[in-house]
Structure formats: structure tokens, C-alpha cells
PDB file of C-alpha atoms in Angstrom:
ATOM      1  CA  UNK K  23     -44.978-125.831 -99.011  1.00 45.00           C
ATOM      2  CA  UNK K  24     -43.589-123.162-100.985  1.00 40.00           C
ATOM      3  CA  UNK K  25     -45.069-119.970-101.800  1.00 39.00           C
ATOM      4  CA  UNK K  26     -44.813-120.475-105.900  1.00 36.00           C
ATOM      5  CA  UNK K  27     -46.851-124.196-105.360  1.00 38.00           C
ATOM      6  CA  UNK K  28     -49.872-121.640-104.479  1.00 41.00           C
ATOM      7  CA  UNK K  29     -49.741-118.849-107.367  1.00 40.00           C
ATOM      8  CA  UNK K  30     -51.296-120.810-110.396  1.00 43.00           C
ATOM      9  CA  UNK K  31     -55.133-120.018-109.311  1.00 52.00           C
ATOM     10  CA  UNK K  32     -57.152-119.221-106.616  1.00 55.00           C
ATOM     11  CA  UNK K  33     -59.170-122.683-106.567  1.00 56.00           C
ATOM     12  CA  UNK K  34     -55.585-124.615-106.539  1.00 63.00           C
ATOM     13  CA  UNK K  35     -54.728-122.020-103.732  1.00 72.00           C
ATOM     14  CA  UNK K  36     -57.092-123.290-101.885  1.00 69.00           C
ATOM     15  CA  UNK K  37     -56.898-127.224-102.368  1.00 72.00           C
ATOM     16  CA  UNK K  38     -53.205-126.366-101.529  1.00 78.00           C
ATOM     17  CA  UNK K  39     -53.907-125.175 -98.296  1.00 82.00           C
ATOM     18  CA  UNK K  40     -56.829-127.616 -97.625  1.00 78.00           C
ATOM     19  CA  UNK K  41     -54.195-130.201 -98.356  1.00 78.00           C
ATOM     20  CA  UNK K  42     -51.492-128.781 -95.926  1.00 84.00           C
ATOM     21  CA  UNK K  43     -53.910-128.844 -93.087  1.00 83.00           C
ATOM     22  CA  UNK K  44     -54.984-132.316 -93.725  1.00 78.00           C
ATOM     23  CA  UNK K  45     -51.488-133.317 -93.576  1.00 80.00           C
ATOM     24  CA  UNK K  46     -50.826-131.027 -90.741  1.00 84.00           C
ATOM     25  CA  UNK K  47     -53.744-132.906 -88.579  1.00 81.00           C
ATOM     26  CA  UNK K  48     -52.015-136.762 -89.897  1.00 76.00           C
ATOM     27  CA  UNK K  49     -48.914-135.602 -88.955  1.00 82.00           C
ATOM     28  CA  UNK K  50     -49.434-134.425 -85.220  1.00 84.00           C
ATOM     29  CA  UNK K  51     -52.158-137.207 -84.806  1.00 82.00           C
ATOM     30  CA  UNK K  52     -54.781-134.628 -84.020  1.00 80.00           C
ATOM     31  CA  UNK K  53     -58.650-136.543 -83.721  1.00 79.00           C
ATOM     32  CA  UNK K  54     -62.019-134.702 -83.084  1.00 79.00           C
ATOM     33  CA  UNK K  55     -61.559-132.309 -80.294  1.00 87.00           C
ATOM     34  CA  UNK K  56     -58.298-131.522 -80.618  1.00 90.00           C
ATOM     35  CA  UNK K  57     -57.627-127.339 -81.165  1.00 92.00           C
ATOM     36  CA  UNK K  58     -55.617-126.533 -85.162  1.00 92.00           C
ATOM     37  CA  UNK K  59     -53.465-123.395 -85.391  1.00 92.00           C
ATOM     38  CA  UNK K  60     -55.090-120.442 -86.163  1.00 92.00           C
ATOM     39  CA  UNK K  61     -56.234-118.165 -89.651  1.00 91.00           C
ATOM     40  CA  UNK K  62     -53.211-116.410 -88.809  1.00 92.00           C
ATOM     41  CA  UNK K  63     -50.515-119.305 -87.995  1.00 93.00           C
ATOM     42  CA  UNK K  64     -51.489-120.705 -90.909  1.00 91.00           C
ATOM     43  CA  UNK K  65     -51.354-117.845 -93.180  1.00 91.00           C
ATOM     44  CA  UNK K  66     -47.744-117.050 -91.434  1.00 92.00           C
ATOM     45  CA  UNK K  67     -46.702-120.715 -92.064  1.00 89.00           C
ATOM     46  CA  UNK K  68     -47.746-121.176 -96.139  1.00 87.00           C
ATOM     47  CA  UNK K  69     -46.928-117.457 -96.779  1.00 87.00           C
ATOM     48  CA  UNK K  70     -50.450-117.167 -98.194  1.00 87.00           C
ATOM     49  CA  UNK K  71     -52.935-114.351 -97.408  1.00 87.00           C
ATOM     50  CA  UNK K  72     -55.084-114.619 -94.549  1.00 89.00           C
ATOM     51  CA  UNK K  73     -58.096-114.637 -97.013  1.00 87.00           C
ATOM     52  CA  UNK K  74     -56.874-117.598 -98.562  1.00 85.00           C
ATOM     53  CA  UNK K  75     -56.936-119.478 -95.623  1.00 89.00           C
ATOM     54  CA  UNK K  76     -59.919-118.131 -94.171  1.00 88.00           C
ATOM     55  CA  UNK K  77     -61.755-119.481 -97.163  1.00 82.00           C
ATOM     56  CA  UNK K  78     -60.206-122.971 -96.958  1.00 82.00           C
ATOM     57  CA  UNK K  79     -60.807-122.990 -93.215  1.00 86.00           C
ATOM     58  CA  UNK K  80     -64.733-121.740 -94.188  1.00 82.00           C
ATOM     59  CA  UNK K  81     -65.127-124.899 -96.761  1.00 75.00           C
ATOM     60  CA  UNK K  82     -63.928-127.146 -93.862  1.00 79.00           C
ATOM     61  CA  UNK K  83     -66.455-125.904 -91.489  1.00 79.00           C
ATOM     62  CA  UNK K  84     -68.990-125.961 -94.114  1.00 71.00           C
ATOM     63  CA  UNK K  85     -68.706-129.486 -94.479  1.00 67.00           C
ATOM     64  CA  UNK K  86     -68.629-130.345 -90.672  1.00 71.00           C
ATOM     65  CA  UNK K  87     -65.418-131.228 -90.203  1.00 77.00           C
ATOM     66  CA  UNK K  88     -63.905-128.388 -87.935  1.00 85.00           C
ATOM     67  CA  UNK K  89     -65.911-125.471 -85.709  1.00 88.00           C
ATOM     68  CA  UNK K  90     -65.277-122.131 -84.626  1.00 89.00           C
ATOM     69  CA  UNK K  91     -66.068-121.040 -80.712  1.00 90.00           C
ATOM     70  CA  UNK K  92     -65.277-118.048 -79.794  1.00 89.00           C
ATOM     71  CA  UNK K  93     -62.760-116.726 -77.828  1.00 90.00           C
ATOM     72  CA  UNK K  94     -61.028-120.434 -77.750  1.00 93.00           C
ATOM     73  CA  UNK K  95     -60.239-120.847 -81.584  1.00 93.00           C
ATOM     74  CA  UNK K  96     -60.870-123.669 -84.105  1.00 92.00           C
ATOM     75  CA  UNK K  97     -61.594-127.321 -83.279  1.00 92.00           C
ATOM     76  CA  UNK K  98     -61.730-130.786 -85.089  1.00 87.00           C
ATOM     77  CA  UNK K  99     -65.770-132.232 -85.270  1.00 81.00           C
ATOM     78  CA  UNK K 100     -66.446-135.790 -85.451  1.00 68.00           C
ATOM     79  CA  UNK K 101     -67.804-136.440 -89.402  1.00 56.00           C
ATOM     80  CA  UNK K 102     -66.490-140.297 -89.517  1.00 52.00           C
ATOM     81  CA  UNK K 103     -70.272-140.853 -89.321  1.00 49.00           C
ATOM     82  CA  UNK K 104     -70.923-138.439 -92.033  1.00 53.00           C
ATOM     83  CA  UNK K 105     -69.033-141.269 -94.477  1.00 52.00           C
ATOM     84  CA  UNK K 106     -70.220-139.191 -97.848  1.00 51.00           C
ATOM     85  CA  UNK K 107     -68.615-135.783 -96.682  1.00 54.00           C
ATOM     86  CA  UNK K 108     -65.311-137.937 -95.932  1.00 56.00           C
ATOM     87  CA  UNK K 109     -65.311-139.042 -99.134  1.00 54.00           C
ATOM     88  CA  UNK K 110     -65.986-136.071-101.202  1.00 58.00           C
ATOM     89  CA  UNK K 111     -63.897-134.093 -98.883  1.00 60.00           C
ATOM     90  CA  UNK K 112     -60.769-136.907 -99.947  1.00 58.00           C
ATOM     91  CA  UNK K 113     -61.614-136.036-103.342  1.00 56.00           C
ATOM     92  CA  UNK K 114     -61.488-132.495-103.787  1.00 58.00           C
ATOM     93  CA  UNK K 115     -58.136-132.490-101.893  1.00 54.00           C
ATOM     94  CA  UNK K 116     -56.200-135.290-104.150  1.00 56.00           C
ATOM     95  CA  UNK K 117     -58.098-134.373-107.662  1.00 57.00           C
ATOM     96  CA  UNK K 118     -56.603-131.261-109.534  1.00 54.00           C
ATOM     97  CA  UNK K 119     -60.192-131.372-111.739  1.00 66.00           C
ATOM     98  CA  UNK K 120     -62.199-131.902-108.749  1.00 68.00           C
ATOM     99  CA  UNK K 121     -64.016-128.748-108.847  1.00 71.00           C
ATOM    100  CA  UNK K 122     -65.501-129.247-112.885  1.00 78.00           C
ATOM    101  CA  UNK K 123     -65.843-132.784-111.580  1.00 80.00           C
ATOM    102  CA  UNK K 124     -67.886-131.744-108.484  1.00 81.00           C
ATOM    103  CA  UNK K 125     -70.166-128.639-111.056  1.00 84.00           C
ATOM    104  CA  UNK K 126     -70.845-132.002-113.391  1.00 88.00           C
ATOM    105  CA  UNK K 127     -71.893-134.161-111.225  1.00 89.00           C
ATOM    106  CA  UNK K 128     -74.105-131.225-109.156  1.00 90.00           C
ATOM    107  CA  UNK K 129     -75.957-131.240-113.009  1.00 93.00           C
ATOM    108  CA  UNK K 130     -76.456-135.121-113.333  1.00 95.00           C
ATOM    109  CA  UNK K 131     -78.408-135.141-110.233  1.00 95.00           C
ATOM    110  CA  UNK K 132     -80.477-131.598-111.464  1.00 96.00           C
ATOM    111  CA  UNK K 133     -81.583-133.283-114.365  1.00 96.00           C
ATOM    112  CA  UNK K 134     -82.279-136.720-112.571  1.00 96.00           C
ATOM    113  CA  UNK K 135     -84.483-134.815-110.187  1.00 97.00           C
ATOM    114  CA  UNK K 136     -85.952-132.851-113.267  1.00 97.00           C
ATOM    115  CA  UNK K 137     -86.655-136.488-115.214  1.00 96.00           C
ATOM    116  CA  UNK K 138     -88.388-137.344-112.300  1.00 96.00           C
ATOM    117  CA  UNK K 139     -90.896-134.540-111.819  1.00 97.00           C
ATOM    118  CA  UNK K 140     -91.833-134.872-115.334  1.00 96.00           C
ATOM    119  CA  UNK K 141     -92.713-138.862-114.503  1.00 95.00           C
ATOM    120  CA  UNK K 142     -94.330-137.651-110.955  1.00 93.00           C
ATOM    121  CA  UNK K 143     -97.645-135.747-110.515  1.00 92.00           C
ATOM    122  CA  UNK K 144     -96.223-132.057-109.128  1.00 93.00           C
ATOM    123  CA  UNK K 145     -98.654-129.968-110.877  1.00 94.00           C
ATOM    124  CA  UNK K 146     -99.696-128.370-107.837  1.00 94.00           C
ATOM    125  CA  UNK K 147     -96.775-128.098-105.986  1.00 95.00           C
ATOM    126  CA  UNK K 148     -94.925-126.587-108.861  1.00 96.00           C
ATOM    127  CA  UNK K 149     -97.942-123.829-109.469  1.00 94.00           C
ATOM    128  CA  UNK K 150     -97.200-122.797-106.180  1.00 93.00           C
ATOM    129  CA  UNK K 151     -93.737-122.677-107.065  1.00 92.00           C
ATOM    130  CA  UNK K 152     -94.725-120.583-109.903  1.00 91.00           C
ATOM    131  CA  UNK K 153     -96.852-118.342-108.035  1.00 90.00           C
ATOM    132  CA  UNK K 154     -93.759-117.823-105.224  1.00 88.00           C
ATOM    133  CA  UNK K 155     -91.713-116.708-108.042  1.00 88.00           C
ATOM    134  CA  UNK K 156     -94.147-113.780-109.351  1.00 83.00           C
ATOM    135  CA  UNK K 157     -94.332-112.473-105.673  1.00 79.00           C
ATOM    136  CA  UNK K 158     -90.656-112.711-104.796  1.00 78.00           C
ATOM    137  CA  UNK K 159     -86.321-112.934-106.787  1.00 76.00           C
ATOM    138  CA  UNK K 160     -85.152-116.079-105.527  1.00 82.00           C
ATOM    139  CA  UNK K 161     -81.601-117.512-105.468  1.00 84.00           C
ATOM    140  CA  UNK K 162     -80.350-120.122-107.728  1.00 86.00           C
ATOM    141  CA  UNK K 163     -80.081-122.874-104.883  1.00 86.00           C
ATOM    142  CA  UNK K 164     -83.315-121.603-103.073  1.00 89.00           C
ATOM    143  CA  UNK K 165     -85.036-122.306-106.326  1.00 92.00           C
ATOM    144  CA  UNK K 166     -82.793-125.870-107.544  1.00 93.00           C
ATOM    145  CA  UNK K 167     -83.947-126.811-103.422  1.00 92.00           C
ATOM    146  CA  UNK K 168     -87.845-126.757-103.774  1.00 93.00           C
ATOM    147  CA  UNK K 169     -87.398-128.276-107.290  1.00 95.00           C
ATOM    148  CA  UNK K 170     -85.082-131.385-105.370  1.00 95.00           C
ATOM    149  CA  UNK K 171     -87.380-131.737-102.815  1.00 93.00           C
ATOM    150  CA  UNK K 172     -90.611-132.146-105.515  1.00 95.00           C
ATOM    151  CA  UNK K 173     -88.804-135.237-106.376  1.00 94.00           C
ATOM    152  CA  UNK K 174     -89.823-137.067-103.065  1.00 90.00           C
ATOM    153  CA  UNK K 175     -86.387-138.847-103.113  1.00 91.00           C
ATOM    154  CA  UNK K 176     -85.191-138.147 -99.866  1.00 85.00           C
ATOM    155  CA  UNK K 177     -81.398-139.720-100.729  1.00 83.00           C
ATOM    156  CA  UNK K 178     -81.912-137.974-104.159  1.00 90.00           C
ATOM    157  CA  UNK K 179     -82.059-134.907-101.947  1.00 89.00           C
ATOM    158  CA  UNK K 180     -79.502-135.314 -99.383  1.00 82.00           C
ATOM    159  CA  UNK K 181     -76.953-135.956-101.797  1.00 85.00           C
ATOM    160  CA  UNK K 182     -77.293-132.997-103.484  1.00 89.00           C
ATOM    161  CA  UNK K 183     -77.180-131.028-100.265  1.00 84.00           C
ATOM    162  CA  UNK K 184     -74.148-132.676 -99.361  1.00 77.00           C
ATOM    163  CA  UNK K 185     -72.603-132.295-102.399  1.00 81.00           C
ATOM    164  CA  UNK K 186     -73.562-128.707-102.528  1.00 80.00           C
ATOM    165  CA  UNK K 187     -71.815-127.627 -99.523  1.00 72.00           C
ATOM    166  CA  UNK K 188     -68.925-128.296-102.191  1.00 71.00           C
ATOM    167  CA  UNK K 189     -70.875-126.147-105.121  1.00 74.00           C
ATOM    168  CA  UNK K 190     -71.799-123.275-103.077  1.00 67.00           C
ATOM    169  CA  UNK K 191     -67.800-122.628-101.726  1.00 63.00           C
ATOM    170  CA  UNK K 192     -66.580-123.238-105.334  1.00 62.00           C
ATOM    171  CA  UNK K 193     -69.522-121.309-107.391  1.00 65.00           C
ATOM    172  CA  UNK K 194     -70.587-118.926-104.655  1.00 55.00           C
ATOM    173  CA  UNK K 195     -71.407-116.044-106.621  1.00 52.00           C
ATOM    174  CA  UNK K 196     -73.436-118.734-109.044  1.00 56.00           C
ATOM    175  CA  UNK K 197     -75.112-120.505-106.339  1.00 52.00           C
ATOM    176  CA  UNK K 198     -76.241-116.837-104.478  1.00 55.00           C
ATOM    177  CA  UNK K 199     -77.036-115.286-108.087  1.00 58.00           C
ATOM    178  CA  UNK K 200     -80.718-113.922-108.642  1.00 62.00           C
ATOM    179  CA  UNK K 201     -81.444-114.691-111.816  1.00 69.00           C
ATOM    180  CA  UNK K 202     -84.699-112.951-113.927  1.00 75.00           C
ATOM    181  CA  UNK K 203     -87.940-114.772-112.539  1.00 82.00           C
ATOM    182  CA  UNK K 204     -88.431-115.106-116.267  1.00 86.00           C
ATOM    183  CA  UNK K 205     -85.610-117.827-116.375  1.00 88.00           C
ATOM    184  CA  UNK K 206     -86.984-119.928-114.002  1.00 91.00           C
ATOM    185  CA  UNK K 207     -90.582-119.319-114.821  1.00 92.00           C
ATOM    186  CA  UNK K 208     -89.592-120.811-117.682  1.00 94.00           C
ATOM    187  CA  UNK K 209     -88.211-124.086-116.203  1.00 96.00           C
ATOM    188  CA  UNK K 210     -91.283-124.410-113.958  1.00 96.00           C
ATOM    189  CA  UNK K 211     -93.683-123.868-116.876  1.00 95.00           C
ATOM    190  CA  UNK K 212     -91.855-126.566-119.087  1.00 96.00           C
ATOM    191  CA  UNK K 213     -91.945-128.959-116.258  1.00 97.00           C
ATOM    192  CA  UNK K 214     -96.015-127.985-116.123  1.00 96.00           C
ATOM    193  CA  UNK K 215     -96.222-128.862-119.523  1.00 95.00           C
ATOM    194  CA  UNK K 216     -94.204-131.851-119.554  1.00 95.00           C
ATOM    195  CA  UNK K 217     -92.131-130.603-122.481  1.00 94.00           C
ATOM    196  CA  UNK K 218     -88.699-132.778-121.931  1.00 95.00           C
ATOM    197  CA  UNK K 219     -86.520-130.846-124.840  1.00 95.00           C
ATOM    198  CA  UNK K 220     -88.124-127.190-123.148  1.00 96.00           C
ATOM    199  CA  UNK K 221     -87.268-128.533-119.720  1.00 96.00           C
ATOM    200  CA  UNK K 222     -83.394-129.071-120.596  1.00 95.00           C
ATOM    201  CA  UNK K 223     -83.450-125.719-123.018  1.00 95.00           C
ATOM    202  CA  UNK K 224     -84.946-124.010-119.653  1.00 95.00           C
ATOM    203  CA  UNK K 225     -82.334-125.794-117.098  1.00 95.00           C
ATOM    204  CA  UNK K 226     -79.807-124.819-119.460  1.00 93.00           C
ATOM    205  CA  UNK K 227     -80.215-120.836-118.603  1.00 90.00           C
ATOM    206  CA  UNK K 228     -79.638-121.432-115.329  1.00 88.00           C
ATOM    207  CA  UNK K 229     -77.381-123.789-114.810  1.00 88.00           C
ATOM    208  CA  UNK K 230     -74.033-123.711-113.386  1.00 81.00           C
ATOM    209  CA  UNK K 231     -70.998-122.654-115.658  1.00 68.00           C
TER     210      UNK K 231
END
């Protein structure tokens, strides 16, 4: 791979070197168990930046498919079980749009789960909510996590955990953000009211960019 292939932007540095190592474990064979070269071969190989490659390596492990131990190096894990993470993992390494395709779909299934609180009979559950919010500054997916969970859909919900493995390496700082209680007061108290159009104006402030 040559060093200009990984200077358009950091996000296509990264599928670059996601998609070297993938090709670097199908062409040596390598199956779960089997040791990769290190943060630093890599780096030395791809003439890259160790911080690029530490960041690919970190989305890898996020998603199950390699581990760290220490003092012995980094390790293939066996995910063919894990059939969802395989395929979204294929996906984000062979589509250049992956990432806006991965943010998208990360909204579809916010608003799904926020369609079906408004059907369902949360009242309580999301007063509590409310009441956690006055006391304490919350993260976006702390927050977008009890709201999932109020949907009672447990494939609803492990989904969008799966798929936001993905969403928190590609929109860290938006996933980690503390936005003003007032925002998602706001959301909570729509959803209390059972005000569709305030509910998506509400969403809307906090969603991802």
C-alpha cells in the first residue's frame, strides 16, 4: 500500500489500514488464536503513524474480533458466531460511504425506538428518566441507551449496540458529548406528551451529524 493511498482523510486512513490487515490475516491464513504483527510493525509497514493504526487496531477490538494481553501482543477472537459484527465489519471495509451509511442507519433505528415509546405506556419509566437528568449531565449514548431499552425490543436493542460499536469509533467525540440537560429534557418531555412532530424537532438537537 502506498503512503499517498492513505492521505485523503483520516476516516479513509483508517478503512485503509483496516483493509490491509484483513488482507494481511487472508493472506497468511491466520484463524482465531493466531498472534498479528504489532502497532508498530504495522505502522513501519504502511508508513502510517502509529496513531493511525492504533485506532484501526482499537475499532477491531471494539467489535470482538482481535484482543490485547499483555506482555504477549495482539490475538485473533473467534466472532464467526457473532454473524452481525462480520457483516458490518465487511461493510465498513469495502464501502467508501460506509461511515454516513453506518450515522443513517444508527438514526432509523433512534426514531423506530422513539415511534415505539410513543405507542408503548413508558410514562413512568421516562419520569424517572427525567428526574435522572435534573440530578446528573449525561452522555449522548448513556441517554439514546435507557431510551432503546424503554422500547422492550430486545433485538431492537442489540442491534443498535452492535451497530454502535461502529458509531462510537467513527463519532466519538459525538457519542461521549454532554449535551445541555435542557436538550434532552426536551426529548423526554415530548415523548411524555406524546407530541410526534416535538419528539422529532427534540431528537433533531441531539442527533448525530
Amino acid at each position: 500500500m502506498s503512503d499517498s493511498s492513505l492521505t485523503t482523510t483520516q476516516s479513509k486512513v483508517y478503512i485503509e489500514i483496516l483493509r490491509h490487515i484483513r488482507a494481511y490475516i487472508a493472506e497468511k491464513q491466520l484463524s482465531y488464536g493466531d498472534k498479528i504483527p504489532s502497532e508498530r510493525e504495522f505502522a513501519e509497514k504502511l508508513k502510517v503513524g502509529r496513531s493511525s493504526v492504533r485506532e484501526a487496531l482499537r475499532a477491531l477490538e471494539l467489535l470482538g474480533m482481535i484482543e490485547t494481553r499483555r506482555g504477549e501482543g495482539t490475538f485473533l477472537k473467534d466472532f464467526r458466531e457473532h454473524s452481525l459484527i462480520e457483516l458490518l465489519g465487511t461493510f465498513i471495509l469495502e464501502d467508501s460511504k460506509a461511515v454516513g451509511d453506518i450515522i443513517e442507519m444508527n438514526s432509523l433505528l433512534e426514531h423506530n425506538a422513539l415511534q415505539l415509546i410513543l405507542k408503548g405506556d413508558q410514562e413512568r419509566e421516562l419520569k424517572l428518566l427525567a428526574a435522572k437528568l435534573n440530578n446528573n449531565s449525561v452522555t449522548r449514548y448513556e441517554f439514546m441507551k435507557e431510551l432503546i431499552l424503554l422500547t422492550n425490543n430486545y433485538l431492537l436493542f442489540r442491534i443498535w449496540s452492535v451497530l454502535n460499536e461502529y458509531v462510537t469509533f467513527v463519532c466519538e467525540n459525538d457519542q461521549e458529548k454532554v449535551y445541555p440537560n435542557s436538550n434532552l429534557e426536551m426529548l423526554v418531555t415530548a415523548l411524555l406528551k406524546k407530541e410526534q412532530k416535538e419528539v422529532l424537532a427534540a431528537y433533531e438537537a441531539v442527533s448525530l451529524k
